[in-house]
JSON list of C-alpha atoms in Angstrom, two decimals:
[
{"chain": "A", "resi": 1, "resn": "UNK", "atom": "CA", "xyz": [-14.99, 4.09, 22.13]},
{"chain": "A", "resi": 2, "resn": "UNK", "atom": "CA", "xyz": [-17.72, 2.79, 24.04]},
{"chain": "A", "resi": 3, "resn": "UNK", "atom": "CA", "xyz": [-16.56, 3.21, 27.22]},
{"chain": "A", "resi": 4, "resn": "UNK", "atom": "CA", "xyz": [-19.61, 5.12, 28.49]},
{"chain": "A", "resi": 5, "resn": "UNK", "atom": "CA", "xyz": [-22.23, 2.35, 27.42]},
{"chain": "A", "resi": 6, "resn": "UNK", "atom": "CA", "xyz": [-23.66, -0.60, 30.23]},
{"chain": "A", "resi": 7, "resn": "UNK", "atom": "CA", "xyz": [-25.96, -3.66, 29.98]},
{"chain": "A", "resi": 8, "resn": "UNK", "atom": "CA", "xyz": [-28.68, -1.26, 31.08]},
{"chain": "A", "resi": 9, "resn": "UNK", "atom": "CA", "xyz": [-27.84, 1.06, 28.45]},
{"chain": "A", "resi": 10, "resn": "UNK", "atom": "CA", "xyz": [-27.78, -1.45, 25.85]},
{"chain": "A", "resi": 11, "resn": "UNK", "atom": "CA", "xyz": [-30.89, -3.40, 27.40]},
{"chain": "A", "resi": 12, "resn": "UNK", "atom": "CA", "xyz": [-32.73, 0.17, 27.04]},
{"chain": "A", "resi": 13, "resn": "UNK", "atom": "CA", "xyz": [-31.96, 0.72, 23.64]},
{"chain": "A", "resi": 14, "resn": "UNK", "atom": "CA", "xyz": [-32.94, -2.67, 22.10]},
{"chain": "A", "resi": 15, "resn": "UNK", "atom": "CA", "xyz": [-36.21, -1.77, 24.25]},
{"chain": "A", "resi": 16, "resn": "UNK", "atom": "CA", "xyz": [-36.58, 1.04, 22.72]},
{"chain": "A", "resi": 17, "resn": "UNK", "atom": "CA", "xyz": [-35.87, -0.41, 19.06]},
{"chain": "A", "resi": 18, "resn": "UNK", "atom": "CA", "xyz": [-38.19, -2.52, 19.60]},
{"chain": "A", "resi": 19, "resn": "UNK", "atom": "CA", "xyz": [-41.34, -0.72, 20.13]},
{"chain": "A", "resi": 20, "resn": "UNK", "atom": "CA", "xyz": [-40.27, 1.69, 17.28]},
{"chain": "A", "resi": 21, "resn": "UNK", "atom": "CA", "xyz": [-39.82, -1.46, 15.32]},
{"chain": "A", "resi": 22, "resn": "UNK", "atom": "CA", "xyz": [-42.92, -2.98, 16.31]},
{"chain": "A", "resi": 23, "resn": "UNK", "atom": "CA", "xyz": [-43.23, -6.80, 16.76]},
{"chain": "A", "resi": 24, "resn": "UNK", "atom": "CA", "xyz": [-44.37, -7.53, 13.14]},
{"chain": "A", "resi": 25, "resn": "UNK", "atom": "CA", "xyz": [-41.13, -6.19, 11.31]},
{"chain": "A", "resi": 26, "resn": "UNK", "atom": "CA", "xyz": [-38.77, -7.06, 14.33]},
{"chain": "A", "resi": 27, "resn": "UNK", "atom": "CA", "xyz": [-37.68, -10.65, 13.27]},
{"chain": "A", "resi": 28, "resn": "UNK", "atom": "CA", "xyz": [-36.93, -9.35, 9.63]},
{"chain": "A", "resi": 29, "resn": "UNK", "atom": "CA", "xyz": [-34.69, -6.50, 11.12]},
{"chain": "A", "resi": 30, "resn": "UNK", "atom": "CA", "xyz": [-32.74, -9.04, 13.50]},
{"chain": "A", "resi": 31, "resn": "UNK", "atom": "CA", "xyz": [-32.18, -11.11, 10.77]},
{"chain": "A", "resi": 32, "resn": "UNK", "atom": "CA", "xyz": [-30.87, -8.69, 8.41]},
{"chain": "A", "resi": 33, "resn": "UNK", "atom": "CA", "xyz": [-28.68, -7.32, 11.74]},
{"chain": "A", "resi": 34, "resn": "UNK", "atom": "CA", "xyz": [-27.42, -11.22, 11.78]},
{"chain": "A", "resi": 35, "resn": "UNK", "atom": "CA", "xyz": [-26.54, -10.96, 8.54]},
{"chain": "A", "resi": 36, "resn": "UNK", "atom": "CA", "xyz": [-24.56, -8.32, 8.35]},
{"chain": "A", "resi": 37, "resn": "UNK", "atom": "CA", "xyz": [-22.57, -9.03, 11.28]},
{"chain": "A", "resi": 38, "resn": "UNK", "atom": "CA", "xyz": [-21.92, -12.19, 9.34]},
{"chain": "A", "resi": 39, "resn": "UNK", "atom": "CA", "xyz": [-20.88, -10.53, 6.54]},
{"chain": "A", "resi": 40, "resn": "UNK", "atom": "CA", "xyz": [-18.90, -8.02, 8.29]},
{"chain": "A", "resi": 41, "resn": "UNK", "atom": "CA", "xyz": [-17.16, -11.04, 10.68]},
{"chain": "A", "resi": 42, "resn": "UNK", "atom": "CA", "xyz": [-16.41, -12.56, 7.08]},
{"chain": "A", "resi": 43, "resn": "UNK", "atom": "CA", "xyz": [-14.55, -9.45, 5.32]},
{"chain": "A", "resi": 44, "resn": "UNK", "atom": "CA", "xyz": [-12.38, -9.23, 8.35]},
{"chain": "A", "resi": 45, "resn": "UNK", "atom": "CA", "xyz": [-11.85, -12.98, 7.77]},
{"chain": "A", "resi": 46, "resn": "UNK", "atom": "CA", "xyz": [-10.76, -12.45, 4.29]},
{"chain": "A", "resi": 47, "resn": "UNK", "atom": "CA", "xyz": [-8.70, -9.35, 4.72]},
{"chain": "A", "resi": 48, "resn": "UNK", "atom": "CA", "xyz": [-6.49, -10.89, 7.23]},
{"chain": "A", "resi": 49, "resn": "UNK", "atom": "CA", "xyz": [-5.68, -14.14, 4.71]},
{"chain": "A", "resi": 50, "resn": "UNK", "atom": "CA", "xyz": [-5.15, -11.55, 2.08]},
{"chain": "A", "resi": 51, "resn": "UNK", "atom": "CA", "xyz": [-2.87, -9.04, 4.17]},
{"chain": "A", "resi": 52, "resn": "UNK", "atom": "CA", "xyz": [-0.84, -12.71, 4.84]},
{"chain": "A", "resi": 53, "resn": "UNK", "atom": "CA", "xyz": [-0.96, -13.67, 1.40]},
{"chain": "A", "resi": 54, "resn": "UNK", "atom": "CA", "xyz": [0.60, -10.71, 0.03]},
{"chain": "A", "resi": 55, "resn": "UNK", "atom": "CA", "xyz": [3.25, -10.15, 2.66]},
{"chain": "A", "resi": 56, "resn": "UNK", "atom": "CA", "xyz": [4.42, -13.68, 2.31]},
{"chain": "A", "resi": 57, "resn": "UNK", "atom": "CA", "xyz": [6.53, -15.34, 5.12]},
{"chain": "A", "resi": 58, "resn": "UNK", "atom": "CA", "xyz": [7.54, -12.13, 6.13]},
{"chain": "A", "resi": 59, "resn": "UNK", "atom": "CA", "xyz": [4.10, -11.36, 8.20]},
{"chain": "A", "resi": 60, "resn": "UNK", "atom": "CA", "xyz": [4.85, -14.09, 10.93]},
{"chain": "A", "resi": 61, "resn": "UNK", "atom": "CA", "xyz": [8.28, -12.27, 11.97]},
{"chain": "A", "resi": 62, "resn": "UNK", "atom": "CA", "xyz": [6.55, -8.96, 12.27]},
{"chain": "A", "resi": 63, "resn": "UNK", "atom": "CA", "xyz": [6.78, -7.89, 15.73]},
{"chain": "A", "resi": 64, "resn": "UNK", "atom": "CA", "xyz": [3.03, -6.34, 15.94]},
{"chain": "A", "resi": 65, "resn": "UNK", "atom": "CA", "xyz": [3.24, -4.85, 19.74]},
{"chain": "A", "resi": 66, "resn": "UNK", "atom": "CA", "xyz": [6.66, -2.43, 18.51]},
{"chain": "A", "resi": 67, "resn": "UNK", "atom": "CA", "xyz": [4.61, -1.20, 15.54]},
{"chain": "A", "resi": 68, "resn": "UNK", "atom": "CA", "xyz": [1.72, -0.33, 17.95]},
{"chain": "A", "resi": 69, "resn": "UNK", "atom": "CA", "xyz": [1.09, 3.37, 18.33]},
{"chain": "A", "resi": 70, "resn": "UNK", "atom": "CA", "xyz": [0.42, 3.71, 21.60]},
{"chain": "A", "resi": 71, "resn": "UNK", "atom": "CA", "xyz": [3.90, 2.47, 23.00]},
{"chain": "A", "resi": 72, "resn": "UNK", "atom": "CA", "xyz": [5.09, 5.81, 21.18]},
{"chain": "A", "resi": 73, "resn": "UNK", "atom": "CA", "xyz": [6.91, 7.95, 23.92]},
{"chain": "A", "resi": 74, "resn": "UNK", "atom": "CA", "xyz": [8.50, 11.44, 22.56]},
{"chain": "A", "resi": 75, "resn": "UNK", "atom": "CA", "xyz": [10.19, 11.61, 25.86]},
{"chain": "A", "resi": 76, "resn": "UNK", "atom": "CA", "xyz": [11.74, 7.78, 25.50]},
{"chain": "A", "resi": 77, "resn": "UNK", "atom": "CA", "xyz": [12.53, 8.45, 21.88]},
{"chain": "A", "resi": 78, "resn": "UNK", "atom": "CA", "xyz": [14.39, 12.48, 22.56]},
{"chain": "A", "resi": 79, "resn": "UNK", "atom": "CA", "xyz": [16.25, 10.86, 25.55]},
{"chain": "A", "resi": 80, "resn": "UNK", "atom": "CA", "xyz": [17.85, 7.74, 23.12]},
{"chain": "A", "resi": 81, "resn": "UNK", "atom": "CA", "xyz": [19.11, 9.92, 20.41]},
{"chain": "A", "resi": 82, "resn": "UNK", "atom": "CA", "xyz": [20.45, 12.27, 22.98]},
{"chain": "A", "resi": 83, "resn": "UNK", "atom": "CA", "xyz": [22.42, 9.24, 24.59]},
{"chain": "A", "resi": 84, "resn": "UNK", "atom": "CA", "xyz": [23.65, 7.59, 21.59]},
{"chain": "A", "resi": 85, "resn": "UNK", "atom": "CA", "xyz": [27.24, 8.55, 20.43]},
{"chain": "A", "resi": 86, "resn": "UNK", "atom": "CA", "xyz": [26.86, 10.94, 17.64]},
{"chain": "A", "resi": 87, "resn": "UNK", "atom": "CA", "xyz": [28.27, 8.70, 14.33]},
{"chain": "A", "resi": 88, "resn": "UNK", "atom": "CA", "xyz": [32.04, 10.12, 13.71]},
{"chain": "A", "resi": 89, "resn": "UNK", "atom": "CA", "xyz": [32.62, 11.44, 10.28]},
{"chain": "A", "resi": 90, "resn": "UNK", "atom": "CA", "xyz": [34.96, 9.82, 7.83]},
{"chain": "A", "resi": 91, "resn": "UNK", "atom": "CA", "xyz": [38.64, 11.96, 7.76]},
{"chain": "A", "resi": 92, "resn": "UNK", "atom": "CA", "xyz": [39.20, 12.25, 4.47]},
{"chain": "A", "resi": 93, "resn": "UNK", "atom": "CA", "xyz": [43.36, 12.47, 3.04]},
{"chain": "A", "resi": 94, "resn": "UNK", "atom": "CA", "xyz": [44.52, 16.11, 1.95]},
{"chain": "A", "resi": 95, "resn": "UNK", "atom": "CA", "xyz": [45.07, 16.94, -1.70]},
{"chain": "A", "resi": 96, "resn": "UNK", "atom": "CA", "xyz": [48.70, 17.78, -2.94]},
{"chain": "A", "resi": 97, "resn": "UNK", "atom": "CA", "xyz": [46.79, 21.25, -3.81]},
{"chain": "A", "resi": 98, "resn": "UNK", "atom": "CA", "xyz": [45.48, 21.78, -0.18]},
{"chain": "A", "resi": 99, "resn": "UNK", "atom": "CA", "xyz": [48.80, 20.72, 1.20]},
{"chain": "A", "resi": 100, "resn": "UNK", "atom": "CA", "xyz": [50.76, 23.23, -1.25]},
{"chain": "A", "resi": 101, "resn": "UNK", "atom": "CA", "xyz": [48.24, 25.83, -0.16]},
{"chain": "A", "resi": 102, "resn": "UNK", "atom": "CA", "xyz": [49.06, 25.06, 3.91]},
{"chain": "A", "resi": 103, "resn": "UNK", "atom": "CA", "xyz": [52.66, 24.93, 2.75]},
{"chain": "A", "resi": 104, "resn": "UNK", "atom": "CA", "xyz": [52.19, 28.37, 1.21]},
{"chain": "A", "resi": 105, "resn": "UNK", "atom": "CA", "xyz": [50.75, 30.19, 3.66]},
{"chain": "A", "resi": 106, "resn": "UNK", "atom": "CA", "xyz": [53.09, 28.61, 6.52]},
{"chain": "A", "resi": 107, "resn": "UNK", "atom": "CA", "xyz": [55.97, 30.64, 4.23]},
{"chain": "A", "resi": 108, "resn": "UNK", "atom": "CA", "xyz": [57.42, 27.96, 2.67]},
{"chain": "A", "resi": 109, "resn": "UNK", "atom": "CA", "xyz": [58.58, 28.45, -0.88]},
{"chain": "A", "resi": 110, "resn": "UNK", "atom": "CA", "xyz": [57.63, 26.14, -3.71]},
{"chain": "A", "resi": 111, "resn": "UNK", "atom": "CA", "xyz": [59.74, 26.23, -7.20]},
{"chain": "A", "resi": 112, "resn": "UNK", "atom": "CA", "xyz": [56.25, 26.59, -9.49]},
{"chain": "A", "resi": 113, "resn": "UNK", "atom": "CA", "xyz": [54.77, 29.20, -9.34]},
{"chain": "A", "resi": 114, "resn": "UNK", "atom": "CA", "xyz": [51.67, 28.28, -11.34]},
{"chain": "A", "resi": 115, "resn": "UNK", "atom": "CA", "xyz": [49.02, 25.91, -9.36]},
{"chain": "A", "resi": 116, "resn": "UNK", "atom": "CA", "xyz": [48.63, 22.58, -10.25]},
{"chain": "A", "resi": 117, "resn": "UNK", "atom": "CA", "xyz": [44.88, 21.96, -11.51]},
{"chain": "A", "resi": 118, "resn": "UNK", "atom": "CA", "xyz": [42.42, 21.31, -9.30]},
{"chain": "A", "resi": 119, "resn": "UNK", "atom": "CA", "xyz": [40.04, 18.56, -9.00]},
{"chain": "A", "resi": 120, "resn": "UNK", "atom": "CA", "xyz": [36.41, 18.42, -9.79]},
{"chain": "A", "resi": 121, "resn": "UNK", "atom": "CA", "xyz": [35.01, 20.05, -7.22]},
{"chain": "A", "resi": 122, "resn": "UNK", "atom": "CA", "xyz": [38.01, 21.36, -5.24]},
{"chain": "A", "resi": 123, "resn": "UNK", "atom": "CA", "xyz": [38.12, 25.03, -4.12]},
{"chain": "A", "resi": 124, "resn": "UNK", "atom": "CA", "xyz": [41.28, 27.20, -4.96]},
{"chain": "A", "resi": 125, "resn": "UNK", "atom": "CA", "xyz": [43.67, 28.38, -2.59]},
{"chain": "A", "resi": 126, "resn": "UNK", "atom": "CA", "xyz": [43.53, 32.03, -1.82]},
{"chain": "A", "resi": 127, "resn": "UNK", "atom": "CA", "xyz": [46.47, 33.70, -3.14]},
{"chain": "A", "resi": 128, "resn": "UNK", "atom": "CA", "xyz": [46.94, 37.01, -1.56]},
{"chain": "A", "resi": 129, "resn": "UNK", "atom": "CA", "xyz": [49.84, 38.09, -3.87]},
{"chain": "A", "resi": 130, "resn": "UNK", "atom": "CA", "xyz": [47.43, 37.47, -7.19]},
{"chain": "A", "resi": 131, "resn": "UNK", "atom": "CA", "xyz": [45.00, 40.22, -5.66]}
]
């Protein structure tokens, strides 16, 4: 942020400051600078105790440096989900419908000839003879 600024530069500045100033009001603006530095040095004092307070014993096991933003690599993070072995879904059992419906259309013959209902959510066999 201030990357550009020296001791000159500063030095130059508070010259500067201080003949716009003038010598009689200069005390009673370095004192009200002192003072808000204080009060500012104080609010980050507080905010810290509170941000503790309210995350409990939790806030000491935080590791800070992962969280930080600028260890965030898009490359790094592409290349890890690449790599990792895509999770395998579950297989889930055939229904007695599905299997008379494989059954059926392998040419198999089955003594009912009305379906058995189907399940909440189950899809129908297609029945080429019923069409």
């Amino acid at each position: 942020m201030f990357n550009g600024i020296t001791i000159e530069k500063l030095l130059l500045i508070a010259l500067i400051a201080g003949m716009i100033i003038g010598p009689q009001r200069l005390p009673r603006y370095a004192a009200a600078l002192g003072q808000f530095v204080r009060r500012a040095r104080d609010f980050a004092r507080s905010a810290g105790s509170r941000v503790k307070e309210e995350m409990g014993e939790d806030f000491d096991d935080v590791d800070w440096r992962t969280l930080d933003p600028r260890q965030y690599d898009p490359r790094r993070i592409i290349r890890e989900a690449l790599l990792d072995d895509p999770p395998t879904p579950p297989v889930k059992p055939q229904s007695a419908t599905m299997a008379a419906a494989g059954a059926a259309a392998a040419g198999a013959t089955t003594t009912s000839t009305k379906a058995p209902p189907l399940a909440v959510g189950e899809i129908p066999p297609f029945d080429a003879e019923a069409t």
